[in-house]
Amino acid sequence: MPQHNLYIQNTLSRQKEKFEPLHPPHVGLYVCGPTVYGEAHLGHARPYVTFDVLYRYLSHLGYKVRYVRNITDVGHLENDGDEGEDKIAKKARLEQLEPMEVVELYTESFHESMRLLNNHHPGIEPRASGHIPEQIEMIQRIIDNGFAYVSNGSVYFDVSTYAQNNDYGKLSGRVIEELIAGAGNERRELEGQEEKRNPADFALWKKADERHIMRWSSPWSIGFPGWHIECSAMSRKYLGETFDIHGGGMDLVFPHHESEIAQSKGSCGHAPVKYWMHNNMITINGRKMGKSLGNFITLKEFFEGSNALLEQAYSPMTIRFFILQAHYRSTLDFSNEALKAAEKAYKRIYNGLRSLRSLEHPGEASSPDDQLKERVLSAINQCYEGLNDDLNTAVTIAALFELLKIINSLKGGQIAWEKLEPEVFESLRNTYALMVETILGLREERGKTAQFSEVLMDTILEAYRSAKERKDYSQVDAIRARLKSEGIVVKDAKTGISWDYEE
Ligand SMILES: [Zn+2]
């Protein structure tokens, strides 16, 4: 049984709770995936990087994590409501494509961006359109239990009946009376609302009109599922009626996740999820970044620098580091300055890892320094404490910078090897590499334009050294300048010649 001290903030209780899975060592993790009607943007990267780190940390602790992240390829309507055009069908109409061509195109592009960000692929990635029978079955059970009704071929969840004996609004903190009384005021005029008994009711199944080209047979009409029922049906299929963690962006708490709870309770009588986790939003000048707001920058544009808001290109690891530098529940504001700082910090962290790999402890410490040992052990401890405190990667990264100072002092000779015991150095080395690569999921990005190998770099530095020996300074300068243009600096120290990523 994994031993750990991990606490996570549960949106449902609004408290940090000790993580105790339902069926250890197994953990069920469900994260709402993208609606694939356009390129993934920075706002998408945050939940997927956050829950990738959670997946990595839980796996490191010894849990067997089943990670499910869906693809929404039908049923997500404009404005996230029950009316309007399907987002994918609309894109298909505008681009004169089949809806499934739109889905393939943007699913593949999403996967490519996730790979570049070094996110693990989920264990299961179900598509909503591939799980229509499961959704129909779940809707039927909700109707049979008296929590949904059929109206003109569509099926709606009956919020006021459900709320008589259930806590509708608990997750989002919304007040049910206000939802029922007030939600309709501005919506009432919208088409289709007259089908509902109450404006707070939400669609489980929609009868397809002539605009909806994605349609399936059901007991109620030829139509398509509501957006919320998709996640309920797919998470139940792969993780069971109750599972451990459900993640997503804060903007999904209401109505999406609130509705998921109601659908599960309405169909099988109990809550679907033990821990609800929500990441905060990425903002641009204080406003949420989103497709519907038109102020988003796609991940591809970041990687290429091809957006007027960007002063340069930012690599996938810079984006990953930028996201991890903040706690996932804090807001994160986009700016070129913040991204440049993240780029520099990422390179410093990685140079530290390269240094560590080249450093060799001579084998014994003749005058061990207890204070130094304490400093190292406390920073190592802080790496874990950060993660255990609701996945606070900002704290972990601060601890890595503390370890980095020690690494650089060992490398530069300011700290003598005889002061640090070999086993303490070994812990430092192991923890640093584990945190940077295995848990935070950072990886080395070499050069701006091309991949190059260590052997090649050794050869270049050899040429540099011999140019210096024969006092051919124009050659020395030329090599330095050429490497600098690739983001590499030659370190010419008394102890030897080496290279680093330019910070
Ligand atoms: Zn979802």
Short mmCIF file of C-alpha atoms and ligand atoms in Angstrom, two decimals:
data_model
loop_
_atom_site.label_atom_id
_atom_site.label_comp_id
_atom_site.label_asym_id
_atom_site.label_seq_id
_atom_site.Cartn_x
_atom_site.Cartn_y
_atom_site.Cartn_z
CA MET A 1 0.00 0.00 0.00
CA PRO A 2 1.57 3.33 -1.02
CA GLN A 3 2.60 5.49 1.94
CA HIS A 4 2.30 9.21 1.41
CA ASN A 5 1.13 12.48 2.83
CA LEU A 6 -0.67 13.91 -0.18
CA TYR A 7 -3.48 16.38 0.46
CA ILE A 8 -5.67 17.77 -2.29
CA GLN A 9 -8.16 20.59 -2.33
CA ASN A 10 -11.60 19.10 -2.88
CA THR A 11 -13.89 21.58 -4.62
CA LEU A 12 -16.86 19.73 -3.13
CA SER A 13 -15.83 20.28 0.51
CA ARG A 14 -13.77 23.43 -0.15
CA GLN A 15 -11.07 21.87 2.01
CA LYS A 16 -7.74 20.15 1.67
CA GLU A 17 -8.31 16.46 2.28
CA LYS A 18 -5.86 13.63 2.71
CA PHE A 19 -5.89 11.61 -0.49
CA GLU A 20 -7.22 8.15 0.22
CA PRO A 21 -8.37 6.26 -2.85
CA LEU A 22 -11.44 4.04 -2.80
CA HIS A 23 -9.64 0.89 -3.93
CA PRO A 24 -5.90 1.21 -3.33
CA PRO A 25 -3.50 0.69 -4.98
CA HIS A 26 -5.83 1.60 -7.86
CA VAL A 27 -6.74 5.19 -8.61
CA GLY A 28 -9.39 6.29 -11.11
CA LEU A 29 -8.73 9.71 -12.67
CA TYR A 30 -11.06 11.38 -15.14
CA VAL A 31 -10.26 14.70 -16.81
CA CYS A 32 -12.59 16.53 -19.17
CA GLY A 33 -10.94 16.57 -22.58
CA PRO A 34 -11.22 19.12 -25.38
CA THR A 35 -14.09 19.78 -27.74
CA VAL A 36 -12.18 19.35 -30.96
CA TYR A 37 -13.38 22.13 -33.23
CA GLY A 38 -10.22 24.25 -33.32
CA GLU A 39 -6.54 24.43 -32.40
CA ALA A 40 -5.67 23.90 -28.74
CA HIS A 41 -4.68 27.13 -27.00
CA LEU A 42 -2.76 28.07 -23.87
CA GLY A 43 -5.89 27.79 -21.73
CA HIS A 44 -6.11 24.11 -22.73
CA ALA A 45 -2.52 23.41 -21.79
CA ARG A 46 -3.04 24.22 -18.13
CA PRO A 47 -5.43 21.44 -17.05
CA TYR A 48 -3.61 18.84 -19.13
CA VAL A 49 -0.17 19.77 -17.74
CA THR A 50 -1.58 19.99 -14.19
CA PHE A 51 -3.28 16.59 -14.27
CA ASP A 52 -0.30 15.08 -16.07
CA VAL A 53 1.83 16.04 -13.06
CA LEU A 54 -0.81 14.58 -10.75
CA TYR A 55 -0.77 11.36 -12.77
CA ARG A 56 3.04 11.29 -12.64
CA TYR A 57 3.16 11.92 -8.89
CA LEU A 58 0.49 9.35 -8.03
CA SER A 59 2.34 6.80 -10.18
CA HIS A 60 5.60 7.69 -8.43
CA LEU A 61 3.90 7.11 -5.06
CA GLY A 62 3.11 3.59 -6.19
CA TYR A 63 -0.50 3.86 -7.29
CA LYS A 64 -1.80 2.18 -10.41
CA VAL A 65 -3.61 5.05 -12.05
CA ARG A 66 -6.26 4.57 -14.71
CA TYR A 67 -6.26 7.92 -16.47
CA VAL A 68 -9.29 8.63 -18.69
CA ARG A 69 -9.55 11.83 -20.71
CA ASN A 70 -12.31 12.13 -23.28
CA ILE A 71 -12.62 13.77 -26.65
CA THR A 72 -15.89 15.67 -27.08
CA ASP A 73 -16.80 15.26 -30.71
CA VAL A 74 -20.57 15.92 -30.56
CA GLY A 75 -23.18 17.63 -28.41
CA HIS A 76 -21.21 20.63 -27.14
CA LEU A 77 -23.34 23.57 -28.23
CA GLU A 78 -22.41 27.21 -28.60
CA ASN A 79 -22.35 29.18 -25.32
CA ASP A 80 -22.19 25.86 -23.42
CA GLY A 81 -26.00 25.87 -23.19
CA ASP A 82 -28.88 23.80 -24.51
CA GLU A 83 -29.48 25.92 -27.59
CA GLY A 84 -27.52 26.95 -30.63
CA GLU A 85 -25.43 25.10 -33.09
CA ASP A 86 -23.11 22.20 -32.28
CA LYS A 87 -19.58 23.68 -32.21
CA ILE A 88 -18.17 20.94 -34.42
CA ALA A 89 -21.08 20.94 -36.86
CA LYS A 90 -20.74 24.70 -37.22
CA LYS A 91 -17.04 24.47 -38.01
CA ALA A 92 -17.78 21.69 -40.51
CA ARG A 93 -20.38 23.84 -42.21
CA LEU A 94 -18.04 26.84 -42.41
CA GLU A 95 -15.12 24.77 -43.71
CA GLN A 96 -17.29 22.56 -45.95
CA LEU A 97 -16.03 19.42 -44.25
CA GLU A 98 -17.66 16.39 -42.73
CA PRO A 99 -17.95 16.86 -38.93
CA MET A 100 -15.72 13.82 -38.44
CA GLU A 101 -13.09 15.42 -40.68
CA VAL A 102 -13.07 18.39 -38.30
CA VAL A 103 -12.81 15.98 -35.37
CA GLU A 104 -9.87 14.06 -36.90
CA LEU A 105 -8.01 17.20 -37.86
CA TYR A 106 -8.14 18.84 -34.46
CA THR A 107 -7.79 15.64 -32.45
CA GLU A 108 -4.51 14.93 -34.25
CA SER A 109 -3.34 18.50 -33.74
CA PHE A 110 -4.27 18.31 -30.04
CA HIS A 111 -2.31 15.08 -29.67
CA GLU A 112 0.72 16.65 -31.32
CA SER A 113 0.64 19.61 -28.91
CA MET A 114 0.25 17.26 -25.93
CA ARG A 115 3.27 15.24 -27.11
CA LEU A 116 5.36 18.40 -27.45
CA LEU A 117 4.35 19.45 -23.93
CA ASN A 118 5.53 16.01 -22.78
CA ASN A 119 2.14 15.02 -21.35
CA HIS A 120 1.53 11.30 -20.99
CA HIS A 121 -1.21 10.04 -23.25
CA PRO A 122 -4.15 8.97 -21.08
CA GLY A 123 -4.71 5.25 -20.66
CA ILE A 124 -8.13 5.57 -22.28
CA GLU A 125 -9.31 8.40 -24.50
CA PRO A 126 -13.00 7.76 -25.24
CA ARG A 127 -14.97 9.74 -27.79
CA ALA A 128 -18.50 10.87 -27.05
CA SER A 129 -19.77 9.73 -30.45
CA GLY A 130 -18.46 6.23 -29.74
CA HIS A 131 -20.53 5.94 -26.55
CA ILE A 132 -24.07 6.79 -27.63
CA PRO A 133 -25.63 3.49 -26.35
CA GLU A 134 -24.11 4.05 -22.88
CA GLN A 135 -25.52 7.57 -22.80
CA ILE A 136 -28.99 6.44 -23.93
CA GLU A 137 -29.00 3.76 -21.23
CA MET A 138 -28.05 6.24 -18.54
CA ILE A 139 -30.70 8.73 -19.68
CA GLN A 140 -33.32 5.96 -19.59
CA ARG A 141 -32.41 5.14 -15.99
CA ILE A 142 -32.74 8.80 -15.02
CA ILE A 143 -36.20 8.92 -16.64
CA ASP A 144 -37.20 5.66 -14.91
CA ASN A 145 -36.14 7.12 -11.56
CA GLY A 146 -38.34 10.15 -12.12
CA PHE A 147 -35.61 12.75 -12.52
CA ALA A 148 -36.03 13.47 -16.21
CA TYR A 149 -38.90 13.96 -18.63
CA VAL A 150 -39.45 13.80 -22.37
CA SER A 151 -40.64 16.93 -24.10
CA ASN A 152 -41.18 17.12 -27.84
CA GLY A 153 -38.60 14.36 -28.48
CA SER A 154 -35.95 15.93 -26.23
CA VAL A 155 -35.16 14.77 -22.70
CA TYR A 156 -34.51 17.22 -19.86
CA PHE A 157 -33.17 16.70 -16.38
CA ASP A 158 -35.80 17.78 -13.87
CA VAL A 159 -33.76 19.96 -11.52
CA SER A 160 -36.56 20.94 -9.12
CA THR A 161 -37.71 17.34 -8.54
CA TYR A 162 -34.11 16.24 -8.03
CA ALA A 163 -33.38 19.14 -5.68
CA GLN A 164 -36.16 18.11 -3.30
CA ASN A 165 -33.93 15.41 -1.82
CA ASN A 166 -30.51 16.24 -3.26
CA ASP A 167 -28.01 19.01 -2.87
CA TYR A 168 -28.09 20.53 -6.36
CA GLY A 169 -25.60 23.42 -6.40
CA LYS A 170 -23.30 22.04 -3.68
CA LEU A 171 -20.24 21.73 -5.94
CA SER A 172 -20.55 25.18 -7.48
CA GLY A 173 -22.00 26.94 -4.46
CA ARG A 174 -25.05 28.02 -6.42
CA VAL A 175 -28.35 28.46 -4.67
CA ILE A 176 -31.01 26.23 -6.18
CA GLU A 177 -33.89 28.64 -5.56
CA GLU A 178 -32.06 31.37 -7.43
CA LEU A 179 -31.22 29.03 -10.27
CA ILE A 180 -34.84 28.00 -10.65
CA ALA A 181 -36.31 31.46 -10.21
CA GLY A 182 -33.67 33.60 -11.85
CA ALA A 183 -31.84 31.58 -14.46
CA GLY A 184 -34.68 31.87 -16.88
CA ASN A 185 -35.10 35.58 -16.95
CA GLU A 186 -32.71 36.30 -19.74
CA ARG A 187 -32.97 32.84 -21.25
CA ARG A 188 -36.72 32.60 -21.40
CA GLU A 189 -36.95 34.33 -24.72
CA LEU A 190 -34.51 31.92 -26.33
CA GLU A 191 -35.93 29.35 -28.69
CA GLY A 192 -36.61 25.91 -27.28
CA GLN A 193 -36.95 27.06 -23.67
CA GLU A 194 -40.68 26.37 -23.76
CA GLU A 195 -39.86 22.65 -23.91
CA LYS A 196 -38.52 22.85 -20.36
CA ARG A 197 -40.68 22.72 -17.26
CA ASN A 198 -38.16 24.96 -15.57
CA PRO A 199 -35.40 27.17 -16.99
CA ALA A 200 -32.79 25.50 -14.72
CA ASP A 201 -33.45 22.10 -16.34
CA PHE A 202 -30.76 20.91 -18.73
CA ALA A 203 -30.80 18.71 -21.81
CA LEU A 204 -29.85 15.04 -21.65
CA TRP A 205 -30.96 14.36 -25.21
CA LYS A 206 -31.86 16.80 -27.94
CA LYS A 207 -34.10 16.07 -30.88
CA ALA A 208 -32.14 16.99 -34.00
CA ASP A 209 -33.49 19.70 -36.25
CA GLU A 210 -32.42 20.03 -39.86
CA ARG A 211 -29.20 21.87 -38.88
CA HIS A 212 -27.84 18.95 -36.89
CA ILE A 213 -26.10 16.56 -39.21
CA MET A 214 -24.73 14.37 -36.39
CA ARG A 215 -27.74 12.34 -35.24
CA TRP A 216 -28.57 8.96 -33.76
CA SER A 217 -31.72 6.92 -33.09
CA SER A 218 -33.00 6.82 -29.54
CA PRO A 219 -36.27 5.83 -27.80
CA TRP A 220 -37.27 9.52 -27.80
CA SER A 221 -36.24 10.92 -31.18
CA ILE A 222 -33.52 10.98 -33.75
CA GLY A 223 -31.10 13.33 -32.06
CA PHE A 224 -27.89 13.74 -30.14
CA PRO A 225 -26.76 13.65 -26.48
CA GLY A 226 -26.32 16.65 -24.20
CA TRP A 227 -22.76 17.65 -23.40
CA HIS A 228 -22.89 16.80 -19.68
CA ILE A 229 -24.21 13.23 -20.05
CA GLU A 230 -21.20 12.31 -22.20
CA CYS A 231 -18.71 12.65 -19.37
CA SER A 232 -21.04 10.88 -16.91
CA ALA A 233 -21.50 7.90 -19.20
CA MET A 234 -17.86 7.60 -20.25
CA SER A 235 -16.40 7.99 -16.76
CA ARG A 236 -18.84 5.38 -15.43
CA LYS A 237 -18.02 2.95 -18.20
CA TYR A 238 -14.26 2.99 -17.58
CA LEU A 239 -13.95 3.95 -13.90
CA GLY A 240 -17.16 2.66 -12.32
CA GLU A 241 -20.12 4.30 -10.61
CA THR A 242 -17.89 6.02 -8.05
CA PHE A 243 -14.26 6.84 -8.71
CA ASP A 244 -11.47 8.85 -7.08
CA ILE A 245 -10.60 12.06 -8.89
CA HIS A 246 -12.38 14.18 -11.46
CA GLY A 247 -10.41 17.10 -12.83
CA GLY A 248 -10.97 20.03 -15.12
CA GLY A 249 -10.87 23.78 -15.41
CA MET A 250 -12.76 25.95 -12.93
CA ASP A 251 -15.02 27.12 -15.75
CA LEU A 252 -16.45 23.58 -15.91
CA VAL A 253 -17.74 23.51 -12.32
CA PHE A 254 -21.09 24.90 -13.39
CA PRO A 255 -23.07 23.72 -15.18
CA HIS A 256 -20.96 20.83 -16.51
CA HIS A 257 -19.73 19.13 -13.33
CA GLU A 258 -22.73 20.08 -11.21
CA SER A 259 -24.84 18.32 -13.84
CA GLU A 260 -22.55 15.28 -13.86
CA ILE A 261 -23.19 14.81 -10.14
CA ALA A 262 -26.96 15.17 -10.64
CA GLN A 263 -26.95 12.68 -13.53
CA SER A 264 -25.04 10.06 -11.56
CA LYS A 265 -27.19 10.43 -8.46
CA GLY A 266 -30.30 10.53 -10.62
CA SER A 267 -29.39 7.27 -12.35
CA CYS A 268 -27.71 5.13 -9.70
CA GLY A 269 -28.41 6.92 -6.44
CA HIS A 270 -24.92 7.94 -5.37
CA ALA A 271 -22.27 10.54 -6.12
CA PRO A 272 -19.78 9.76 -8.89
CA VAL A 273 -16.59 11.30 -7.52
CA LYS A 274 -14.66 11.44 -4.23
CA TYR A 275 -12.31 14.34 -5.04
CA TRP A 276 -13.16 17.15 -7.46
CA MET A 277 -10.10 19.15 -8.55
CA HIS A 278 -10.24 22.35 -10.58
CA ASN A 279 -7.47 24.44 -12.03
CA ASN A 280 -7.76 28.20 -12.28
CA MET A 281 -7.79 30.06 -15.57
CA ILE A 282 -5.05 31.62 -17.66
CA THR A 283 -5.80 35.27 -18.27
CA ILE A 284 -4.68 37.87 -20.78
CA ASN A 285 -4.70 41.34 -19.23
CA GLY A 286 -6.93 39.99 -16.51
CA ARG A 287 -9.51 38.44 -18.84
CA LYS A 288 -10.02 34.71 -19.29
CA MET A 289 -8.35 33.30 -22.39
CA GLY A 290 -10.93 31.47 -24.43
CA LYS A 291 -12.06 30.59 -27.89
CA SER A 292 -15.47 32.07 -27.33
CA LEU A 293 -13.85 35.35 -26.19
CA GLY A 294 -11.59 35.51 -29.24
CA ASN A 295 -8.47 36.47 -27.23
CA PHE A 296 -6.68 33.16 -27.26
CA ILE A 297 -3.22 32.24 -28.53
CA THR A 298 -2.91 28.71 -29.86
CA LEU A 299 -0.12 26.43 -28.68
CA LYS A 300 1.21 26.20 -32.23
CA GLU A 301 1.43 29.99 -32.38
CA PHE A 302 3.47 29.96 -29.18
CA PHE A 303 5.81 27.31 -30.54
CA GLU A 304 6.27 29.26 -33.80
CA GLY A 305 6.02 32.80 -32.44
CA SER A 306 3.31 33.47 -35.01
CA ASN A 307 0.87 35.71 -33.18
CA ALA A 308 0.97 39.51 -32.99
CA LEU A 309 0.81 39.32 -29.18
CA LEU A 310 4.06 37.34 -29.05
CA GLU A 311 7.50 38.99 -29.13
CA GLN A 312 9.21 35.68 -29.91
CA ALA A 313 8.55 31.94 -30.13
CA TYR A 314 8.27 30.01 -26.86
CA SER A 315 9.23 26.36 -26.75
CA PRO A 316 6.92 23.66 -25.36
CA MET A 317 9.07 23.28 -22.23
CA THR A 318 8.95 27.03 -21.64
CA ILE A 319 5.15 26.81 -21.73
CA ARG A 320 5.18 23.80 -19.42
CA PHE A 321 7.50 25.54 -16.97
CA PHE A 322 5.42 28.73 -17.10
CA ILE A 323 2.35 26.71 -16.08
CA LEU A 324 4.13 24.79 -13.32
CA GLN A 325 5.72 27.89 -11.78
CA ALA A 326 2.32 28.79 -10.35
CA HIS A 327 0.09 26.69 -8.13
CA TYR A 328 -2.69 25.27 -10.31
CA ARG A 329 -5.40 27.00 -8.26
CA SER A 330 -3.91 30.49 -8.74
CA THR A 331 -4.68 32.58 -11.76
CA LEU A 332 -1.86 32.86 -14.23
CA ASP A 333 -1.58 35.95 -16.36
CA PHE A 334 0.01 35.77 -19.77
CA SER A 335 2.74 38.26 -20.67
CA ASN A 336 5.89 38.13 -22.77
CA GLU A 337 7.94 39.11 -19.69
CA ALA A 338 6.55 36.20 -17.67
CA LEU A 339 7.24 33.76 -20.49
CA LYS A 340 10.79 35.04 -21.01
CA ALA A 341 11.40 34.64 -17.27
CA ALA A 342 10.04 31.08 -17.49
CA GLU A 343 12.34 30.32 -20.43
CA LYS A 344 15.36 31.53 -18.50
CA ALA A 345 14.34 29.65 -15.36
CA TYR A 346 13.73 26.42 -17.28
CA LYS A 347 17.21 26.66 -18.82
CA ARG A 348 18.80 27.28 -15.44
CA ILE A 349 17.06 24.24 -13.98
CA TYR A 350 18.17 22.14 -16.92
CA ASN A 351 21.76 23.38 -16.83
CA GLY A 352 21.73 22.24 -13.21
CA LEU A 353 20.72 18.76 -14.28
CA ARG A 354 23.45 18.68 -16.94
CA SER A 355 25.99 19.80 -14.34
CA LEU A 356 24.84 17.14 -11.89
CA ARG A 357 25.33 14.46 -14.49
CA SER A 358 28.87 15.56 -15.16
CA LEU A 359 29.80 15.92 -11.47
CA GLU A 360 31.41 13.00 -9.68
CA HIS A 361 31.85 12.84 -5.94
CA PRO A 362 35.49 11.90 -5.18
CA GLY A 363 34.22 9.28 -2.73
CA GLU A 364 34.66 10.61 0.78
CA ALA A 365 34.05 13.72 2.84
CA SER A 366 36.92 14.40 5.25
CA SER A 367 35.27 17.40 6.98
CA PRO A 368 31.50 17.05 6.60
CA ASP A 369 29.52 20.27 7.12
CA ASP A 370 26.34 19.59 9.07
CA GLN A 371 24.77 22.87 8.09
CA LEU A 372 25.30 22.11 4.42
CA LYS A 373 23.82 18.64 4.89
CA GLU A 374 20.82 20.19 6.63
CA ARG A 375 20.41 22.68 3.78
CA VAL A 376 20.39 19.92 1.18
CA LEU A 377 18.05 17.63 3.11
CA SER A 378 15.60 20.40 3.88
CA ALA A 379 15.41 21.46 0.20
CA ILE A 380 14.86 17.81 -0.79
CA ASN A 381 12.10 17.62 1.77
CA GLN A 382 10.55 20.82 0.47
CA CYS A 383 10.30 19.29 -3.02
CA TYR A 384 7.94 16.66 -1.60
CA GLU A 385 6.16 18.99 0.77
CA GLY A 386 5.19 21.21 -2.14
CA LEU A 387 3.69 18.31 -4.08
CA ASN A 388 1.96 16.93 -0.99
CA ASP A 389 0.38 20.29 -0.28
CA ASP A 390 -2.25 20.15 -3.02
CA LEU A 391 0.28 19.73 -5.82
CA ASN A 392 1.97 23.07 -5.22
CA THR A 393 4.59 22.84 -7.95
CA ALA A 394 5.62 26.45 -7.26
CA VAL A 395 7.03 25.36 -3.89
CA THR A 396 8.77 22.36 -5.46
CA ILE A 397 10.39 24.56 -8.09
CA ALA A 398 11.59 27.02 -5.42
CA ALA A 399 13.22 24.08 -3.63
CA LEU A 400 14.89 23.00 -6.88
CA PHE A 401 16.41 26.47 -7.19
CA GLU A 402 17.81 26.11 -3.68
CA LEU A 403 19.39 22.79 -4.70
CA LEU A 404 20.63 24.44 -7.89
CA LYS A 405 22.64 26.97 -5.85
CA ILE A 406 24.42 24.09 -4.14
CA ILE A 407 25.01 22.28 -7.43
CA ASN A 408 26.54 25.41 -8.95
CA SER A 409 28.74 25.97 -5.90
CA LEU A 410 29.99 22.39 -6.08
CA LYS A 411 30.69 22.83 -9.78
CA GLY A 412 32.43 26.19 -9.32
CA GLY A 413 34.49 25.02 -6.35
CA GLN A 414 32.90 27.41 -3.79
CA ILE A 415 31.78 24.34 -1.86
CA ALA A 416 34.52 21.75 -1.45
CA TRP A 417 33.64 18.10 -1.93
CA GLU A 418 35.06 17.14 1.49
CA LYS A 419 32.19 19.08 3.08
CA LEU A 420 29.43 17.00 1.53
CA GLU A 421 29.00 13.31 2.25
CA PRO A 422 28.68 11.09 -0.82
CA GLU A 423 25.27 9.72 0.21
CA VAL A 424 23.90 13.27 0.68
CA PHE A 425 25.17 14.20 -2.78
CA GLU A 426 23.58 11.03 -4.15
CA SER A 427 20.19 12.01 -2.62
CA LEU A 428 20.55 15.49 -4.08
CA ARG A 429 21.31 14.10 -7.52
CA ASN A 430 18.50 11.53 -7.45
CA THR A 431 15.85 13.89 -6.12
CA TYR A 432 16.74 16.68 -8.53
CA ALA A 433 16.55 14.41 -11.57
CA LEU A 434 13.38 12.72 -10.29
CA MET A 435 11.60 16.02 -9.70
CA VAL A 436 12.69 17.73 -12.92
CA GLU A 437 12.11 14.89 -15.35
CA THR A 438 9.89 12.22 -13.83
CA ILE A 439 7.44 14.33 -11.80
CA LEU A 440 7.41 17.79 -13.36
CA GLY A 441 7.82 16.16 -16.76
CA LEU A 442 10.40 18.58 -18.15
CA ARG A 443 12.74 17.39 -20.84
CA GLU A 444 15.77 18.71 -22.58
CA GLU A 445 15.19 20.87 -25.63
CA ARG A 446 18.34 21.17 -27.63
CA GLY A 447 19.24 24.18 -29.73
CA LYS A 448 16.83 26.48 -31.45
CA THR A 449 16.91 24.95 -34.88
CA ALA A 450 18.40 21.49 -34.76
CA GLN A 451 19.16 18.48 -32.64
CA PHE A 452 22.78 17.82 -31.86
CA SER A 453 24.54 15.17 -29.89
CA GLU A 454 27.01 15.24 -27.02
CA VAL A 455 29.64 13.72 -29.32
CA LEU A 456 29.17 16.54 -31.77
CA MET A 457 29.43 19.12 -28.99
CA ASP A 458 32.62 17.50 -27.68
CA THR A 459 34.09 17.71 -31.18
CA ILE A 460 33.19 21.39 -31.49
CA LEU A 461 34.68 22.18 -28.07
CA GLU A 462 37.83 20.28 -29.12
CA ALA A 463 38.14 22.58 -32.15
CA TYR A 464 37.55 25.57 -29.87
CA ARG A 465 40.29 24.40 -27.50
CA SER A 466 42.86 23.90 -30.23
CA ALA A 467 42.00 27.26 -31.84
CA LYS A 468 42.64 28.84 -28.46
CA GLU A 469 45.95 27.00 -28.06
CA ARG A 470 47.24 28.28 -31.38
CA LYS A 471 45.92 31.76 -30.47
CA ASP A 472 43.56 31.82 -33.47
CA TYR A 473 41.16 34.23 -31.73
CA SER A 474 39.06 34.96 -34.80
CA GLN A 475 38.27 31.23 -34.95
CA VAL A 476 37.57 31.18 -31.20
CA ASP A 477 35.16 34.10 -31.58
CA ALA A 478 33.51 32.56 -34.62
CA ILE A 479 32.77 29.32 -32.76
CA ARG A 480 31.41 31.21 -29.75
CA ALA A 481 29.19 33.38 -31.95
CA ARG A 482 27.88 30.46 -33.98
CA LEU A 483 26.94 28.49 -30.86
CA LYS A 484 25.42 31.56 -29.23
CA SER A 485 23.06 31.93 -32.16
CA GLU A 486 21.85 28.43 -31.28
CA GLY A 487 21.33 29.35 -27.62
CA ILE A 488 24.55 27.71 -26.41
CA VAL A 489 27.27 29.44 -24.39
CA VAL A 490 30.83 28.18 -24.15
CA LYS A 491 32.04 28.17 -20.55
CA ASP A 492 35.76 28.80 -20.53
CA ALA A 493 36.88 28.26 -16.93
CA LYS A 494 40.16 27.39 -15.27
CA THR A 495 38.75 23.96 -14.52
CA GLY A 496 38.02 23.29 -18.17
CA ILE A 497 35.92 24.14 -21.18
CA SER A 498 32.25 23.16 -21.18
CA TRP A 499 28.93 24.47 -22.45
CA ASP A 500 25.55 25.54 -21.08
CA TYR A 501 22.19 26.60 -22.42
CA GLU A 502 22.12 30.38 -22.56
CA GLU A 503 19.97 31.53 -19.63
ZN ZN B 1 -16.58 16.73 -19.10
#
